[in-house]
Short mmCIF file of C-alpha atoms and ligand atoms in Angstrom, two decimals:
data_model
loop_
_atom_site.label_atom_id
_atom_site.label_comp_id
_atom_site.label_asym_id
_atom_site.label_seq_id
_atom_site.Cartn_x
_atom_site.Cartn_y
_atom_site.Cartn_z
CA UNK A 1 56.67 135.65 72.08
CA UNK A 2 57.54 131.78 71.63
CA UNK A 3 57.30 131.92 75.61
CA UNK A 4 53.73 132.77 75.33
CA UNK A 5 52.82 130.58 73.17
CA UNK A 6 54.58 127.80 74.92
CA UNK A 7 53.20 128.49 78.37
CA UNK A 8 49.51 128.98 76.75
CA UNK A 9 49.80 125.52 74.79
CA UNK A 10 51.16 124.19 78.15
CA UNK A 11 47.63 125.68 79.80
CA UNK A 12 46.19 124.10 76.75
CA UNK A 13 47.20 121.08 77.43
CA UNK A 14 46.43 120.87 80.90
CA UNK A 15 42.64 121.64 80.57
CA UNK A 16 42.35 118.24 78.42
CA UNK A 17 44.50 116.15 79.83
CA UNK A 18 45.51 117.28 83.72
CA UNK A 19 43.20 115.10 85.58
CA UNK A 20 45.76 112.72 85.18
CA UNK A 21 48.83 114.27 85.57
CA UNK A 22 47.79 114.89 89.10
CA UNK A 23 48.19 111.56 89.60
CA UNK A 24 44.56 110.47 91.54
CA UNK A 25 43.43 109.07 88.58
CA UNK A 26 39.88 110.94 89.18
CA UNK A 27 38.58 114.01 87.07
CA UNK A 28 37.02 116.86 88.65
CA UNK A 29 33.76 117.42 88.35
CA UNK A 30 33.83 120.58 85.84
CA UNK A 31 36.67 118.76 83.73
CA UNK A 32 34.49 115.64 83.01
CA UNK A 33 31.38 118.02 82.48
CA UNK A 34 33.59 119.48 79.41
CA UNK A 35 34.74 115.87 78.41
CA UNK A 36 31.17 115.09 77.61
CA UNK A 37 29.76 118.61 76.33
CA UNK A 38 32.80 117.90 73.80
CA UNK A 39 31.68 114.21 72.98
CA UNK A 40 27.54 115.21 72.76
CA UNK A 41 28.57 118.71 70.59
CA UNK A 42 31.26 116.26 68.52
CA UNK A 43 28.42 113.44 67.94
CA UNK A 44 25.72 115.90 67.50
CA UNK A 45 27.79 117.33 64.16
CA UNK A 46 28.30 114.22 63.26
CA UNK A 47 25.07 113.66 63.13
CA UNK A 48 23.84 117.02 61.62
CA UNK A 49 26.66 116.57 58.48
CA UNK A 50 25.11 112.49 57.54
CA UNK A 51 20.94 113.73 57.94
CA UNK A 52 22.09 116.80 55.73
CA UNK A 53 23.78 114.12 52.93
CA UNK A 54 20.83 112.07 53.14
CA UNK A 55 18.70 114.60 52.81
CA UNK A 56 20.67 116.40 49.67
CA UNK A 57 20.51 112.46 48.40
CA UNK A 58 17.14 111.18 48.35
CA UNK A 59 13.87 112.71 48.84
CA UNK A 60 13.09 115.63 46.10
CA UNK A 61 14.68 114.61 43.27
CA UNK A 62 13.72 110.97 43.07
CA UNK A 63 9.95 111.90 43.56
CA UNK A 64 10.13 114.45 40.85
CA UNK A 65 11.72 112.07 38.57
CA UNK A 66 8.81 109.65 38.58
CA UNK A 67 6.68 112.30 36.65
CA UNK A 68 5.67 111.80 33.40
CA UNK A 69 7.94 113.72 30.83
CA UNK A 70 6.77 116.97 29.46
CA UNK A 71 8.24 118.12 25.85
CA UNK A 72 7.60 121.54 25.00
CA UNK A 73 7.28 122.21 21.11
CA UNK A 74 8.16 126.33 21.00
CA UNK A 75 8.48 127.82 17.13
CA UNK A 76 10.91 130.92 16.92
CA UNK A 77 12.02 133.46 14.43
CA UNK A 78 14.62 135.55 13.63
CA UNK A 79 13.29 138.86 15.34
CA UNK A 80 14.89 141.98 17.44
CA UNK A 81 12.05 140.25 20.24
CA UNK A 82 13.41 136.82 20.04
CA UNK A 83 15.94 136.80 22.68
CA UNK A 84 13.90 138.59 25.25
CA UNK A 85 10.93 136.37 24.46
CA UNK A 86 13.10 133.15 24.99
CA UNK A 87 14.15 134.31 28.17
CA UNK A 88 10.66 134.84 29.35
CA UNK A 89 9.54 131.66 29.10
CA UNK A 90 12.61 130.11 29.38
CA UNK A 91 12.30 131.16 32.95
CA UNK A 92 8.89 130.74 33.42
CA UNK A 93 9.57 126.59 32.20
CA UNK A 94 12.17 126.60 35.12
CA UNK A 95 10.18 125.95 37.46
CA UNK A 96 8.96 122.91 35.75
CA UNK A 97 10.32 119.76 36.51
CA UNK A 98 11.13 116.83 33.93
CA UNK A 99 10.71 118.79 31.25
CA UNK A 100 12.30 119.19 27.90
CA UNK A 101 12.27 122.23 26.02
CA UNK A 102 12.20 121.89 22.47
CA UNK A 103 12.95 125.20 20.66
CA UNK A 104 12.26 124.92 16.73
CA UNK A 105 13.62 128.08 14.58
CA UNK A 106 11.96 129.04 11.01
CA UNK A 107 15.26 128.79 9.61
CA UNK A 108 17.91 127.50 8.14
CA UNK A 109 20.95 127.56 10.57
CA UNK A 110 20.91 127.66 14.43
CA UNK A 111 22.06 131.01 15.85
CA UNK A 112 24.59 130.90 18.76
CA UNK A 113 23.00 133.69 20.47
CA UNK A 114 19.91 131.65 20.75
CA UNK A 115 22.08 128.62 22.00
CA UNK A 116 23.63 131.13 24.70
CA UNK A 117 20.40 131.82 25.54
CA UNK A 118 19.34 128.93 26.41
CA UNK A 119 22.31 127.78 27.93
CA UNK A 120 22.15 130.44 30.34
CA UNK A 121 18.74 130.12 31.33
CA UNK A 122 19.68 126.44 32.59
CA UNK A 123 15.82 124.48 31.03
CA UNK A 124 17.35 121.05 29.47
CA UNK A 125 16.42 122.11 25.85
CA UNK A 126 16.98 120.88 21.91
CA UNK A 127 17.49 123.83 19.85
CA UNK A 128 16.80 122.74 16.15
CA UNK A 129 15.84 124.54 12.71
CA UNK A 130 12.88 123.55 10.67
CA UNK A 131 12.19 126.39 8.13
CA UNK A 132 9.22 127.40 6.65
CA UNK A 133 9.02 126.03 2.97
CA UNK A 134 9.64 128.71 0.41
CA UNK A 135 6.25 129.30 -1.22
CA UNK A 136 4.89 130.13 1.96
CA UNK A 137 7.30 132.59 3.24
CA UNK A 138 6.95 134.23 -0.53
CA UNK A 139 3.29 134.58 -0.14
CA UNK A 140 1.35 137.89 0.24
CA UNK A 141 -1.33 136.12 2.09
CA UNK A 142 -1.39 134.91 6.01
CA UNK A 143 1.76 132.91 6.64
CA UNK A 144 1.39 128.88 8.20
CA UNK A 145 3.28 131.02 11.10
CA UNK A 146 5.29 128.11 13.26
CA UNK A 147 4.10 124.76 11.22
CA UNK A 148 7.35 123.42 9.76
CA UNK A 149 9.24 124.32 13.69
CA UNK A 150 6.01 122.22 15.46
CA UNK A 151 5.99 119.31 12.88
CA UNK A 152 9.56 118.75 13.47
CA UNK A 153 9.02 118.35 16.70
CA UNK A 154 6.11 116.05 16.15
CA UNK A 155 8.85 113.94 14.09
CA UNK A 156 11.60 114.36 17.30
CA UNK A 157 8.85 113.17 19.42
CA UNK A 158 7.81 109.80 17.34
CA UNK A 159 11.95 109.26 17.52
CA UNK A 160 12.83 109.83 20.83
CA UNK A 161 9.88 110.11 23.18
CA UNK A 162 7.81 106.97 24.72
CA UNK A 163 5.95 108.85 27.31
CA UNK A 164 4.50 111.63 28.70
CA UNK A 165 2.67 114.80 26.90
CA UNK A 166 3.37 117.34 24.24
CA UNK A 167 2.55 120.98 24.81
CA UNK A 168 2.82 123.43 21.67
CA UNK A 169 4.31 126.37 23.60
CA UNK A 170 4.91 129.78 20.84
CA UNK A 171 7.62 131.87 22.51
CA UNK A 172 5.19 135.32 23.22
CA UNK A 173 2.35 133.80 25.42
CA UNK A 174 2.41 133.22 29.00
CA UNK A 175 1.57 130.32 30.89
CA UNK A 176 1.01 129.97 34.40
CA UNK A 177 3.55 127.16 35.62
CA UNK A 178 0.41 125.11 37.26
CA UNK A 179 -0.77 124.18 33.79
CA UNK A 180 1.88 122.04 33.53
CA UNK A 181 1.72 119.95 36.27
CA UNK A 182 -2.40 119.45 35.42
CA UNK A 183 -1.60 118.47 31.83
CA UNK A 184 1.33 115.87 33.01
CA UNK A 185 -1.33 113.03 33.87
CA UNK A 186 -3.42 113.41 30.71
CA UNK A 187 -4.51 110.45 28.87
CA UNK A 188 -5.23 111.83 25.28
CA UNK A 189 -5.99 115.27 24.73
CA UNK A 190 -6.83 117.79 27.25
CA UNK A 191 -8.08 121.57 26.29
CA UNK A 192 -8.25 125.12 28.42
CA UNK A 193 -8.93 128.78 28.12
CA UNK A 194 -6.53 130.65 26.82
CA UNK A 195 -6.74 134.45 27.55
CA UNK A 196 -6.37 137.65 25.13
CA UNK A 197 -7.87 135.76 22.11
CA UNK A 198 -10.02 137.38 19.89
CA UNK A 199 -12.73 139.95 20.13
CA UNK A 200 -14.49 137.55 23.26
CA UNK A 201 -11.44 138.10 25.17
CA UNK A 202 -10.61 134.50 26.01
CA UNK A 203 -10.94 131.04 23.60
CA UNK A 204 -12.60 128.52 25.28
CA UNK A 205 -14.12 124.94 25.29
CA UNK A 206 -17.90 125.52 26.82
CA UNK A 207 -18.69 122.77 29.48
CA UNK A 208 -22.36 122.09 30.82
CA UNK A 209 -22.64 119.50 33.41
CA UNK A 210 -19.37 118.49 33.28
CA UNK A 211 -19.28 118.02 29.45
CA UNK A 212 -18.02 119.35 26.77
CA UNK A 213 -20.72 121.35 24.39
CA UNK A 214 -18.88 123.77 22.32
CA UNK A 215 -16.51 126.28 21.87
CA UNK A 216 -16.27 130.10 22.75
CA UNK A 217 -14.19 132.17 20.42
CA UNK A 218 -14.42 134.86 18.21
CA UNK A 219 -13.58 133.41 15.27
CA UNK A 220 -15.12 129.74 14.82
CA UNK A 221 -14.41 129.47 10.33
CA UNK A 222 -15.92 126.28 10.80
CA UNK A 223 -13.11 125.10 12.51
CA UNK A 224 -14.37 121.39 13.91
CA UNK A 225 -11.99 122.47 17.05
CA UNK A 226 -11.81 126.38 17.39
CA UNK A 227 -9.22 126.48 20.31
CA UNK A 228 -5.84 128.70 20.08
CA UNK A 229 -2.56 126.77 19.93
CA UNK A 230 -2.16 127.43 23.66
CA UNK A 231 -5.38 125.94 24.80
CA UNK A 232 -4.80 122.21 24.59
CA UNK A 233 -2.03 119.06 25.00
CA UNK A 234 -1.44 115.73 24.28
CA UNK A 235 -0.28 112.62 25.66
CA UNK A 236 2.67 111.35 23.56
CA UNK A 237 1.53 107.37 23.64
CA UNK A 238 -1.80 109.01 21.94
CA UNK A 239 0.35 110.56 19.55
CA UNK A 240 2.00 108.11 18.41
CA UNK A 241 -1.04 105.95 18.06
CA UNK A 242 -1.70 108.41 15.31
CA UNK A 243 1.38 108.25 13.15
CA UNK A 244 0.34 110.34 10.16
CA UNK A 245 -0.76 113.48 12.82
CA UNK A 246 0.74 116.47 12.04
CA UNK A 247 -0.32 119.97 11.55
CA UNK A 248 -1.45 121.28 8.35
CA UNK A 249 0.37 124.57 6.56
CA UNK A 250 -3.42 126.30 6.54
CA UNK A 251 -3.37 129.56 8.52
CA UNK A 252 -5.99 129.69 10.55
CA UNK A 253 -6.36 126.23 10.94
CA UNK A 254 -3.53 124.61 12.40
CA UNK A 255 -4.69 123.51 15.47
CA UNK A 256 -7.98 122.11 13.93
CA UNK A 257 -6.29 120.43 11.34
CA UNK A 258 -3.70 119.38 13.83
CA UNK A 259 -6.31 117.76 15.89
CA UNK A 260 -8.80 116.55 13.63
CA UNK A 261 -5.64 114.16 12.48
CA UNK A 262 -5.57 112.81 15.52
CA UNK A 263 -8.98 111.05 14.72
CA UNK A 264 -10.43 108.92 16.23
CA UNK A 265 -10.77 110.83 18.90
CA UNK A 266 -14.17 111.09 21.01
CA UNK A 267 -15.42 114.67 22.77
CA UNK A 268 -16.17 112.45 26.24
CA UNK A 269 -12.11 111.59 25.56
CA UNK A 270 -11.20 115.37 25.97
CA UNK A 271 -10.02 116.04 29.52
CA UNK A 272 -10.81 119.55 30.69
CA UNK A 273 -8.46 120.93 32.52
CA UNK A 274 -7.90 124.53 34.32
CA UNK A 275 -10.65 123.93 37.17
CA UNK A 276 -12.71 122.43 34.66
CA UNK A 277 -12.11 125.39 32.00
CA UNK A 278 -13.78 127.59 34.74
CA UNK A 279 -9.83 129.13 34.89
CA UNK A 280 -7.52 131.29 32.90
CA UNK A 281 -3.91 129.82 33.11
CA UNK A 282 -2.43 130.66 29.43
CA UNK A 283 -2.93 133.56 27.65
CA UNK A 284 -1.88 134.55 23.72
CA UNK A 285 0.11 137.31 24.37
CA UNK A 286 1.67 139.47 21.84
CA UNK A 287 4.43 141.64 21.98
CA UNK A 288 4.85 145.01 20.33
CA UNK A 289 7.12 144.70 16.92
CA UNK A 290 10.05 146.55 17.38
CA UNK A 291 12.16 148.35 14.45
CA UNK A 292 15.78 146.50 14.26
CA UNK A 293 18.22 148.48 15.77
CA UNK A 294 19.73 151.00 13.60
CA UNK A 295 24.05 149.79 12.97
CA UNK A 296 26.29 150.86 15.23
CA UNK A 297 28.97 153.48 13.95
CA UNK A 298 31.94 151.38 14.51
CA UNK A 299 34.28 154.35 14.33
CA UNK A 300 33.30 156.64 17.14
CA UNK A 301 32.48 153.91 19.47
CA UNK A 302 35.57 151.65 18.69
CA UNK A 303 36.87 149.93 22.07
CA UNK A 304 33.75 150.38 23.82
CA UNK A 305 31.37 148.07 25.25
CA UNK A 306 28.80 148.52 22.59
CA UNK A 307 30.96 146.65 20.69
CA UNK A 308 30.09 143.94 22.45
CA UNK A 309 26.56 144.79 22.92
CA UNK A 310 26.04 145.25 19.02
CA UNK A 311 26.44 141.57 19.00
CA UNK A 312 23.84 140.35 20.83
CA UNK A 313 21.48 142.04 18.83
CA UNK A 314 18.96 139.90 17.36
CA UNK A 315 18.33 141.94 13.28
CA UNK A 316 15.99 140.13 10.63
C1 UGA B 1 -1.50 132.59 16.38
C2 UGA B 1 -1.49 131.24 17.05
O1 UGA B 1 -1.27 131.37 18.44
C3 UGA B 1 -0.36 130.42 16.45
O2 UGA B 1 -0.22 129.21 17.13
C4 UGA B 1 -0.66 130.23 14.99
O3 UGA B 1 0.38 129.51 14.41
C5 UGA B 1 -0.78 131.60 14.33
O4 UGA B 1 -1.71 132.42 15.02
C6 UGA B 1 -1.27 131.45 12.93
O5 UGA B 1 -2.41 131.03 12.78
O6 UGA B 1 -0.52 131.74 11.98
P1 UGA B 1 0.22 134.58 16.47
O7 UGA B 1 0.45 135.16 17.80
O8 UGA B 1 -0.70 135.30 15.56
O9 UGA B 1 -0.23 133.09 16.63
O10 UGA B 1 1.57 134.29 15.68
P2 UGA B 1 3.06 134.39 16.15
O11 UGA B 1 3.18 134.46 17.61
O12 UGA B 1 3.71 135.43 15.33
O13 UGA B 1 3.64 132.99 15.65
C7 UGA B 1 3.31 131.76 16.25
C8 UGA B 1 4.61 131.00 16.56
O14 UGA B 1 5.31 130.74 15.36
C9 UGA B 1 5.55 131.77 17.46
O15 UGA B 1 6.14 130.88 18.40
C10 UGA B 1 6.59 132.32 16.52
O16 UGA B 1 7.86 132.45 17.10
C11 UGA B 1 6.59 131.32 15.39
N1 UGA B 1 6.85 131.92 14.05
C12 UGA B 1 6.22 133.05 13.67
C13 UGA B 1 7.73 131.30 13.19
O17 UGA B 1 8.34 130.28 13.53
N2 UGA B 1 7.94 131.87 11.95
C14 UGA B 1 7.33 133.01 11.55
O18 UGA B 1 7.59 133.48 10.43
C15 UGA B 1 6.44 133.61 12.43
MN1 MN B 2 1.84 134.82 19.15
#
């Protein structure tokens, strides 16, 4: 065996360097055809491993960096949904770049399955509690569902934000991802239709001529702005041009309330977005309640995986 190898290293050898070892100082033709296959083919990877750092360097990320922040404001609760919600449009805000997530629970601790969640789903995120004052959650009446989570992020925003545009995303719509890139460049305040609201199927700004006339919804209650929490932004400079803006704890009227603070603010100011509010790109969504799931009897399914399972489940 060490023969072999010896006499093939020896062949080896004398494909590279034999020309000379013959002694006329002259390669052959083939031999010098190889030498420079082996220098184009070395050169050409060469070549092929710097474009490919260059190209994993520069161009995507420092274009997409240039874009104006978004923050995303999302109340959530305590729920069996709440983890499967967060994951929806956890994923969905993915594919959005320069964006942070803010994700505001109604209560009083954070929960580390929430915090799992959103570590796994990868969206740079702030997970913070902002609960729902007491006399409201005590009340038979309808609940200011979400108000405490989106003024603390209001207050996050006038700490830590300079730029870009806030977006009041609840955790059981969905939003189609190219919202976000039209809302990035707003100015002020921008409004669209959101879908599955009310009995006219859709909440909507009305535009004639290219301007702003009314609204469409089912339910106006003399709202000043009847638009659903999904339908609009706002550009964070605007914001915080309007320091005492926040929403008010008045069912029903949270977004009006909400935006009438941000007074003085003209109709002809309101950009219109979704082709013009001639598209559907958000819609309120709900999801089906589900009952908690019942406790696990420990005994007969001690060692099991549903141990572990029992765990992640979210109970009121
Ligand atoms: C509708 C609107 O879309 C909400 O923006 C508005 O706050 C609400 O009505 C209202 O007027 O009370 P709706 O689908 O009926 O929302 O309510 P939910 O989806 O149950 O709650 C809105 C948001 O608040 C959700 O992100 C939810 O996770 C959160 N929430 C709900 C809480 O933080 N605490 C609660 O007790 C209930
Ligand atoms: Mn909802």
């Amino acid at each position: 065996m060490k023969g072999a190898n010896y006499s093939s290293l020896g062949t080896y050898s004398g494909i590279n360097g034999g020309g000379n070892v013959g002694g006329t100082g002259k390669m052959s033709l083939g031999k010098s055809i190889k030498m420079y296959l082996t220098i184009f083919i070395l050169t050409t990877c060469i070549y092929m491993a710097l474009y490919q750092y260059h190209i994993s360097r520069e161009p995507f990320a420092a274009s997409e960096v240039v874009k104006p922040p978004l923050y995303i404001i999302t109340p959530t609760y305590r729920r069996p949904e709440q983890l499967a919600e967060l994951t929806r449009l956890g994923y969905t805000l993915k594919h959005v770049v320069n964006l942070l997530w803010l994700v505001i629970e109604d209560a009083n601790k954070t929960n580390p399955l929430v915090g799992h969640t959103l570590d796994r789903i990868g969206v740079p995120y702030e997970y913070m509690v902002a609960p729902m004052p007491e006399k409201y959650k005590q009340t038979k009446k309808a609940k200011p569902r979400g108000v405490s989570n989106r003024n603390r992020g209001l207050e996050y925003l006038r700490e830590h934000a300079t730029e870009g545009v806030l977006y009041f995303a609840d955790d059981d719509n969905t939003y189609d991802i190219s919202i976000f890139e039209q809302m990035r460049y707003i100015n002020k305040v921008a409004m669209w239709p959101v879908g599955l609201v009310t009995k006219t199927g859709v909440s909507s700004p009305i535009i004639q001529e290219g301007k702003l006339v009314g609204y469409y919804d089912g339910w106006i209650g003399g709202r000043k702005y009847p638009v659903d929490m999904a339908g609009f932004a706002v550009s964070v400079k605007f914001l915080k041009e309007r320091p005492n803006a926040q929403m008010p704890f008045k069912p029903g009227y949270e977004e009006d309330g909400f935006l009438r603070s941000l007074a003085p603010l003209d109709d002809a100011e309101i950009e219109l977005l979704a082709d013009e509010c001639r598209d559907i790109l958000t819609w309120h969504t709900q999801t089906k309640k589900n009952a908690p799931g019942q406790a696990l009897n420990r005994t007969r399914y001690k060692n099991t995986n549903l141990e572990h399972i029992d765990r992640l489940l979210v109970r009121p």
